[in-house]
Short mmCIF file of C-alpha atoms in Angstrom, two decimals:
data_model
loop_
_atom_site.label_atom_id
_atom_site.label_comp_id
_atom_site.label_asym_id
_atom_site.label_seq_id
_atom_site.Cartn_x
_atom_site.Cartn_y
_atom_site.Cartn_z
CA PHE A 65 15.02 -24.58 44.17
CA GLY A 66 14.15 -24.12 40.00
CA LEU A 67 16.21 -25.40 37.22
CA ALA A 68 16.30 -24.34 34.11
CA PHE A 69 17.62 -26.04 31.05
CA CYS A 70 20.29 -24.80 28.80
CA PRO A 71 23.71 -25.72 27.51
CA GLY A 72 26.33 -25.79 29.32
CA ARG A 73 27.87 -26.66 33.02
CA TRP A 74 25.70 -26.96 36.55
CA ARG A 75 27.28 -25.56 39.60
CA LEU A 76 26.48 -25.12 43.04
CA HIS A 77 26.72 -21.52 44.52
CA CYS A 78 25.52 -20.45 47.93
CA GLY A 79 23.18 -23.72 48.32
CA VAL A 80 21.24 -22.72 44.85
CA LEU A 81 22.03 -24.96 41.92
CA SER A 82 22.26 -23.02 38.88
CA GLN A 83 23.83 -23.38 35.14
CA SER A 84 26.80 -20.81 33.64
CA TYR A 85 25.61 -20.38 29.38
CA CYS A 86 27.93 -21.34 26.76
CA PHE A 87 28.01 -18.82 23.60
CA ILE A 88 28.69 -19.93 20.24
CA THR A 89 29.68 -17.51 17.93
CA MET A 90 29.86 -17.52 13.83
CA SER A 91 30.91 -14.94 11.41
CA THR A 92 28.43 -13.30 9.47
CA ASP A 93 30.11 -14.72 6.42
CA SER A 94 29.59 -18.59 7.40
CA VAL A 95 25.83 -17.75 8.34
CA GLU A 96 25.28 -16.30 5.24
CA ALA A 97 26.83 -19.42 3.42
CA GLU A 98 25.28 -21.80 5.16
CA ILE A 99 21.70 -20.14 4.57
CA ALA A 100 22.42 -20.09 0.99
CA ALA A 101 23.37 -23.48 0.61
CA ASP A 102 20.13 -24.20 1.51
CA ILE A 103 18.43 -22.38 -1.40
CA TYR A 104 19.12 -23.95 -4.88
CA CYS A 105 17.52 -23.73 -8.12
CA ALA A 106 14.22 -25.50 -8.84
CA SER A 107 15.34 -26.46 -12.36
CA CYS A 108 18.84 -28.05 -12.01
CA GLY A 109 19.50 -28.14 -8.43
CA ILE A 110 22.75 -25.58 -8.20
CA ALA A 111 22.97 -24.41 -4.88
CA GLY A 112 23.16 -20.42 -4.60
CA VAL A 113 26.74 -20.08 -3.18
CA ASP A 114 29.77 -17.97 -4.05
CA ASP A 115 29.25 -15.86 -7.24
CA ILE A 116 25.84 -18.07 -8.17
CA LYS A 117 23.09 -15.83 -7.69
CA LEU A 118 19.44 -17.00 -7.61
CA LYS A 119 16.58 -15.15 -8.24
CA ILE A 120 13.17 -16.36 -6.68
CA CYS A 121 10.08 -16.39 -8.25
CA ASP A 122 8.04 -13.11 -8.46
CA ALA A 123 4.80 -14.53 -8.19
CA CYS A 124 5.11 -17.02 -5.46
CA ASP A 125 8.35 -16.40 -3.31
CA LEU A 126 8.60 -20.16 -2.98
CA VAL A 127 11.34 -21.20 -5.73
CA HIS A 128 14.66 -20.21 -6.87
CA TYR A 129 16.25 -20.23 -10.31
CA CYS A 130 19.96 -19.55 -11.71
CA SER A 131 18.66 -18.36 -14.67
CA ASP A 132 15.91 -17.38 -17.86
CA GLU A 133 16.44 -20.77 -19.12
CA CYS A 134 15.64 -22.92 -15.83
CA LYS A 135 12.99 -20.77 -14.93
CA GLN A 136 11.26 -21.41 -18.52
CA ASP A 137 12.16 -25.00 -18.33
CA HIS A 138 10.53 -25.87 -14.97
CA SER A 139 7.77 -23.57 -15.70
CA PRO A 140 5.01 -26.63 -16.36
CA LYS A 141 5.90 -28.37 -13.59
CA HIS A 142 5.64 -25.10 -11.40
CA GLU A 143 2.75 -23.46 -12.97
CA GLN A 144 0.04 -24.90 -11.07
CA LEU A 145 1.69 -24.56 -7.71
CA CYS A 146 2.96 -20.88 -8.71
CA LYS A 147 -0.81 -19.68 -9.30
CA GLU A 148 -2.16 -21.29 -6.20
CA ARG A 149 0.40 -19.88 -3.74
CA ALA A 150 -0.07 -16.14 -5.78
CA ALA A 151 -3.52 -16.21 -4.85
CA GLU A 152 -2.83 -17.08 -1.45
CA LEU A 153 -0.60 -14.06 -0.99
CA ARG A 154 -2.96 -12.18 -2.88
CA GLU A 155 -5.46 -13.04 -0.36
CA GLU A 156 -3.15 -12.28 2.29
CA LEU A 157 -2.63 -9.09 0.97
CA LEU A 158 -6.03 -7.99 0.12
CA PHE A 159 -7.50 -8.83 3.69
CA ARG A 160 -4.62 -7.06 5.70
CA GLN A 161 -5.74 -4.38 7.35
CA PRO A 162 -3.85 -1.13 6.49
CA GLU A 163 -1.90 0.99 9.16
CA SER A 164 -3.56 4.16 8.25
CA SER A 165 -5.82 5.28 5.56
CA HIS A 166 -4.64 6.35 1.66
CA VAL A 167 -3.87 9.83 2.89
CA GLY A 168 -2.01 8.88 5.98
CA ASP A 169 -0.96 11.79 8.61
CA CYS A 170 -0.56 15.79 8.54
CA PRO A 171 2.92 16.08 7.66
CA ILE A 172 3.06 18.70 10.32
CA CYS A 173 1.13 17.76 13.33
CA CYS A 174 1.30 14.23 12.33
CA LEU A 175 -2.13 13.20 13.63
CA PRO A 176 -4.51 11.42 11.10
CA LEU A 177 -6.14 13.47 8.04
CA SER A 178 -9.79 13.15 7.32
CA ILE A 179 -10.82 10.15 5.05
CA SER A 180 -13.70 12.70 4.14
CA GLY A 181 -11.60 15.04 1.89
CA LYS A 182 -12.81 17.60 4.35
CA ARG A 183 -10.85 19.53 6.63
CA VAL A 184 -7.73 19.16 4.32
CA ALA A 185 -5.80 21.19 2.00
CA LEU A 186 -3.63 19.87 -1.05
CA MET A 187 -0.28 22.30 -1.51
CA SER A 188 -0.07 22.08 -4.80
CA CYS A 189 3.60 23.15 -5.12
CA CYS A 190 4.74 19.99 -2.80
CA SER A 191 1.58 17.71 -3.01
CA LYS A 192 1.08 17.46 0.38
CA TRP A 193 -1.99 17.03 2.17
CA ILE A 194 -2.23 19.76 5.37
CA CYS A 195 -4.69 19.33 7.99
CA ASP A 196 -6.78 22.39 8.45
CA GLY A 197 -5.24 23.19 11.98
CA CYS A 198 -1.62 23.41 10.51
CA ASP A 199 -2.89 25.31 7.80
CA HIS A 200 -5.07 27.71 9.78
CA ALA A 201 -2.13 28.21 12.40
CA ASN A 202 0.54 28.84 9.46
CA GLY A 203 -1.97 31.51 8.05
CA VAL A 204 -2.36 33.19 11.34
CA ARG A 205 1.42 33.39 12.25
CA GLN A 206 1.95 34.90 8.67
CA ARG A 207 -0.73 37.55 9.04
CA ARG A 208 0.49 38.00 12.39
CA GLU A 209 3.88 38.82 11.20
CA ASN A 210 2.64 40.34 8.08
CA LEU A 211 4.14 37.71 5.81
CA GLN A 212 4.27 36.45 2.38
CA ALA A 213 1.69 33.67 2.12
CA THR A 214 3.44 30.73 1.94
CA CYS A 215 3.02 26.34 2.22
CA PRO A 216 2.86 25.33 5.47
CA PHE A 217 5.02 22.63 4.87
CA CYS A 218 7.98 23.87 2.01
CA ARG A 219 7.70 27.63 2.60
CA HIS A 220 6.99 28.13 -1.31
CA ARG A 221 5.05 31.11 -2.10
CA VAL A 222 1.11 30.24 -2.45
CA PRO A 223 -0.04 30.78 -5.77
CA THR A 224 -2.64 33.64 -6.38
CA THR A 225 -3.93 32.75 -10.28
CA HIS A 226 -5.52 29.84 -11.77
CA LYS A 227 -2.10 29.88 -14.39
CA GLU A 228 0.48 29.63 -11.20
CA LEU A 229 -1.62 27.01 -9.84
CA GLU A 230 -1.59 24.55 -13.25
CA ALA A 231 2.45 25.94 -13.41
CA ASN A 232 2.75 24.00 -9.96
CA ALA A 233 0.85 20.75 -11.06
CA MET A 234 2.90 20.61 -14.01
CA LYS A 235 6.15 21.05 -12.40
CA ARG A 236 4.95 18.18 -9.84
CA ILE A 237 3.78 16.15 -12.99
CA ALA A 238 7.36 16.67 -14.38
CA ALA A 239 8.88 14.85 -11.40
CA ASN A 240 6.34 11.90 -11.38
CA ASP A 241 4.20 12.86 -8.96
CA PRO A 242 1.22 10.57 -8.66
CA VAL A 243 -0.76 13.20 -6.97
CA ALA A 244 -0.31 15.74 -9.10
CA MET A 245 -1.02 13.71 -12.24
CA ALA A 246 -4.41 12.16 -10.31
CA GLN A 247 -5.25 15.74 -9.33
CA LEU A 248 -4.72 16.98 -13.15
CA GLY A 249 -6.72 13.71 -13.81
CA PHE A 250 -9.96 15.19 -12.09
CA THR A 251 -9.59 18.40 -13.55
CA ARG A 252 -9.46 16.91 -17.55
CA GLU A 253 -12.18 14.72 -16.43
CA ASN A 254 -14.63 18.09 -15.51
CA GLU A 255 -13.39 19.76 -18.50
CA GLY A 256 -14.75 16.20 -20.85
CA ASP A 257 -11.58 15.12 -21.41
CA TYR A 258 -11.64 11.94 -20.37
CA ASP A 259 -9.11 10.15 -22.49
CA SER A 260 -6.56 12.21 -20.67
CA ALA A 261 -8.00 11.91 -17.15
CA PHE A 262 -7.42 8.49 -17.97
CA GLY A 263 -3.87 8.72 -19.22
CA LEU A 264 -3.01 10.58 -16.07
CA TRP A 265 -4.57 8.31 -13.60
CA THR A 266 -2.91 5.49 -15.11
CA LYS A 267 0.48 6.51 -14.81
CA ALA A 268 -0.19 7.77 -11.32
CA ALA A 269 -1.59 4.03 -10.42
CA GLU A 270 1.45 2.85 -11.75
CA LEU A 271 3.12 4.62 -9.57
CA GLY A 272 0.78 3.37 -6.53
CA ASP A 273 -1.84 6.19 -6.09
CA ALA A 274 -4.87 5.02 -4.16
CA ILE A 275 -6.89 7.70 -5.24
CA ALA A 276 -5.61 7.29 -9.00
CA HIS A 277 -6.77 3.27 -8.59
CA TRP A 278 -10.23 4.49 -7.36
CA SER A 279 -10.69 6.79 -10.16
CA LEU A 280 -9.58 3.85 -12.61
CA SER A 281 -12.54 1.78 -11.05
CA ILE A 282 -15.19 4.55 -11.94
CA ALA A 283 -13.76 4.66 -15.52
CA TYR A 284 -13.93 1.16 -16.05
CA ALA A 285 -17.27 0.69 -14.41
CA LYS A 286 -18.83 3.61 -16.60
CA GLY A 287 -17.00 2.92 -19.80
CA GLU A 288 -15.43 6.98 -19.71
CA GLY A 289 -12.11 7.17 -21.30
CA VAL A 290 -11.84 3.58 -21.65
CA GLU A 291 -14.30 0.12 -22.39
CA ALA A 292 -15.83 -0.66 -19.69
CA ASP A 293 -14.34 -3.75 -18.06
CA GLN A 294 -15.91 -5.28 -14.78
CA ALA A 295 -12.45 -7.54 -13.84
CA LYS A 296 -10.26 -4.11 -13.96
CA LYS A 297 -12.83 -2.52 -11.94
CA ILE A 298 -12.47 -4.69 -9.17
CA TYR A 299 -8.78 -4.85 -9.57
CA HIS A 300 -8.58 -1.37 -9.43
CA LEU A 301 -10.65 -1.41 -6.35
CA GLU A 302 -8.47 -4.01 -4.61
CA GLU A 303 -5.35 -1.98 -5.44
CA ALA A 304 -6.96 1.12 -3.69
CA ALA A 305 -8.33 -0.97 -1.02
CA ILE A 306 -4.80 -2.29 -0.10
CA ALA A 307 -3.55 0.80 -0.16
CA GLY A 308 -6.07 2.16 2.43
CA HIS A 309 -8.56 3.75 0.63
CA PRO A 310 -12.14 3.15 2.80
CA GLN A 311 -14.65 3.79 0.17
CA SER A 312 -13.13 1.24 -2.32
CA ARG A 313 -13.01 -1.19 0.51
CA HIS A 314 -16.72 -0.64 1.22
CA ASN A 315 -17.60 -0.97 -2.58
CA LEU A 316 -15.64 -4.51 -2.85
CA GLY A 317 -17.81 -4.89 0.46
CA TYR A 318 -20.66 -4.53 -1.46
CA TYR A 319 -19.70 -6.39 -4.69
CA GLU A 320 -18.87 -9.60 -2.94
CA MET A 321 -22.18 -9.61 -0.84
CA ARG A 322 -24.02 -9.21 -4.26
CA SER A 323 -22.27 -12.27 -5.35
CA GLU A 324 -23.21 -14.09 -2.11
CA ARG A 325 -19.83 -14.12 -0.67
CA TYR A 326 -20.87 -12.90 2.66
CA ASP A 327 -17.69 -13.73 5.10
CA ARG A 328 -15.66 -11.69 2.35
CA GLY A 329 -17.87 -8.83 2.21
CA VAL A 330 -17.98 -8.60 6.04
CA LYS A 331 -14.45 -8.75 6.28
CA HIS A 332 -14.30 -5.95 3.65
CA TRP A 333 -16.62 -3.78 5.99
CA ILE A 334 -14.70 -4.31 9.17
CA ILE A 335 -11.36 -3.19 7.41
CA ALA A 336 -12.94 -0.15 6.12
CA ALA A 337 -14.94 0.52 9.51
CA ASN A 338 -11.47 0.02 11.46
CA LEU A 339 -10.07 2.90 8.78
CA GLY A 340 -13.23 5.36 10.02
CA TYR A 341 -15.55 4.99 7.31
CA ASP A 342 -18.94 5.53 9.01
CA GLU A 343 -20.95 3.67 6.22
CA ALA A 344 -18.95 0.52 6.64
CA MET A 345 -19.73 0.81 10.38
CA GLN A 346 -23.48 1.21 9.14
CA MET A 347 -23.65 -1.93 7.12
CA LEU A 348 -22.16 -3.81 9.66
CA LYS A 349 -24.69 -3.28 12.13
CA GLU A 350 -27.03 -3.94 9.60
CA CYS A 351 -25.63 -7.62 9.38
CA TYR A 352 -25.43 -8.15 13.12
#
């Protein structure tokens, strides 16, 4: 017979020696209080219990403080460790494989959208990327039933003039839609208004848009609408790559290779290849 080492009593039943299990229950409040007691201010040592709420260091996630004064007092002792841990967290985030590309899945059929920008359509009314298959199926249904052309996602009437298109874009921008901001930025760039394009991309990037980060990296590289800055170019490439933009990831691979950090370059290309970026796959073949 087999024995399992668990807390409880041993007993003999039908010739088999077995053990009963004991379960100790604790209230949620007790558990939370016990966890909170292990958290204390790194400066004054006060524990985070009862009505004392501690805030974690935003940069490193290692220590807690009870007040801004304690955080400032402890800063000289914590600064070096904080920078090292923040750099480690940044590296972990940078080289983590995204679950999907920056465009994600079609919101209708839930299939991955093409990262090439082909076979997809952007709806100006709701700023949703729709695959060509769903867009085509919607058009077929509307023509067959003699219906008005509407968005396959939100059912808003499809704009028929450039003026209506821009009106939709401005509504989305007023609602702080980063996709609409980034797209209008491209329009302003094509018109030669680099300052307006840069402003739109900056705001969209602050809202987490990967395409806006990618566009800002190009702006900083070329010095269009802003003074050229290599460090900021790399920063925005990294932010776009973290958000699943495969071309940004691919370009980071080139940058690391030129800097002779080959292991980092290969990591970037592997992530880009996993996202379906063919050029990264070709570079990996050459590496091997």
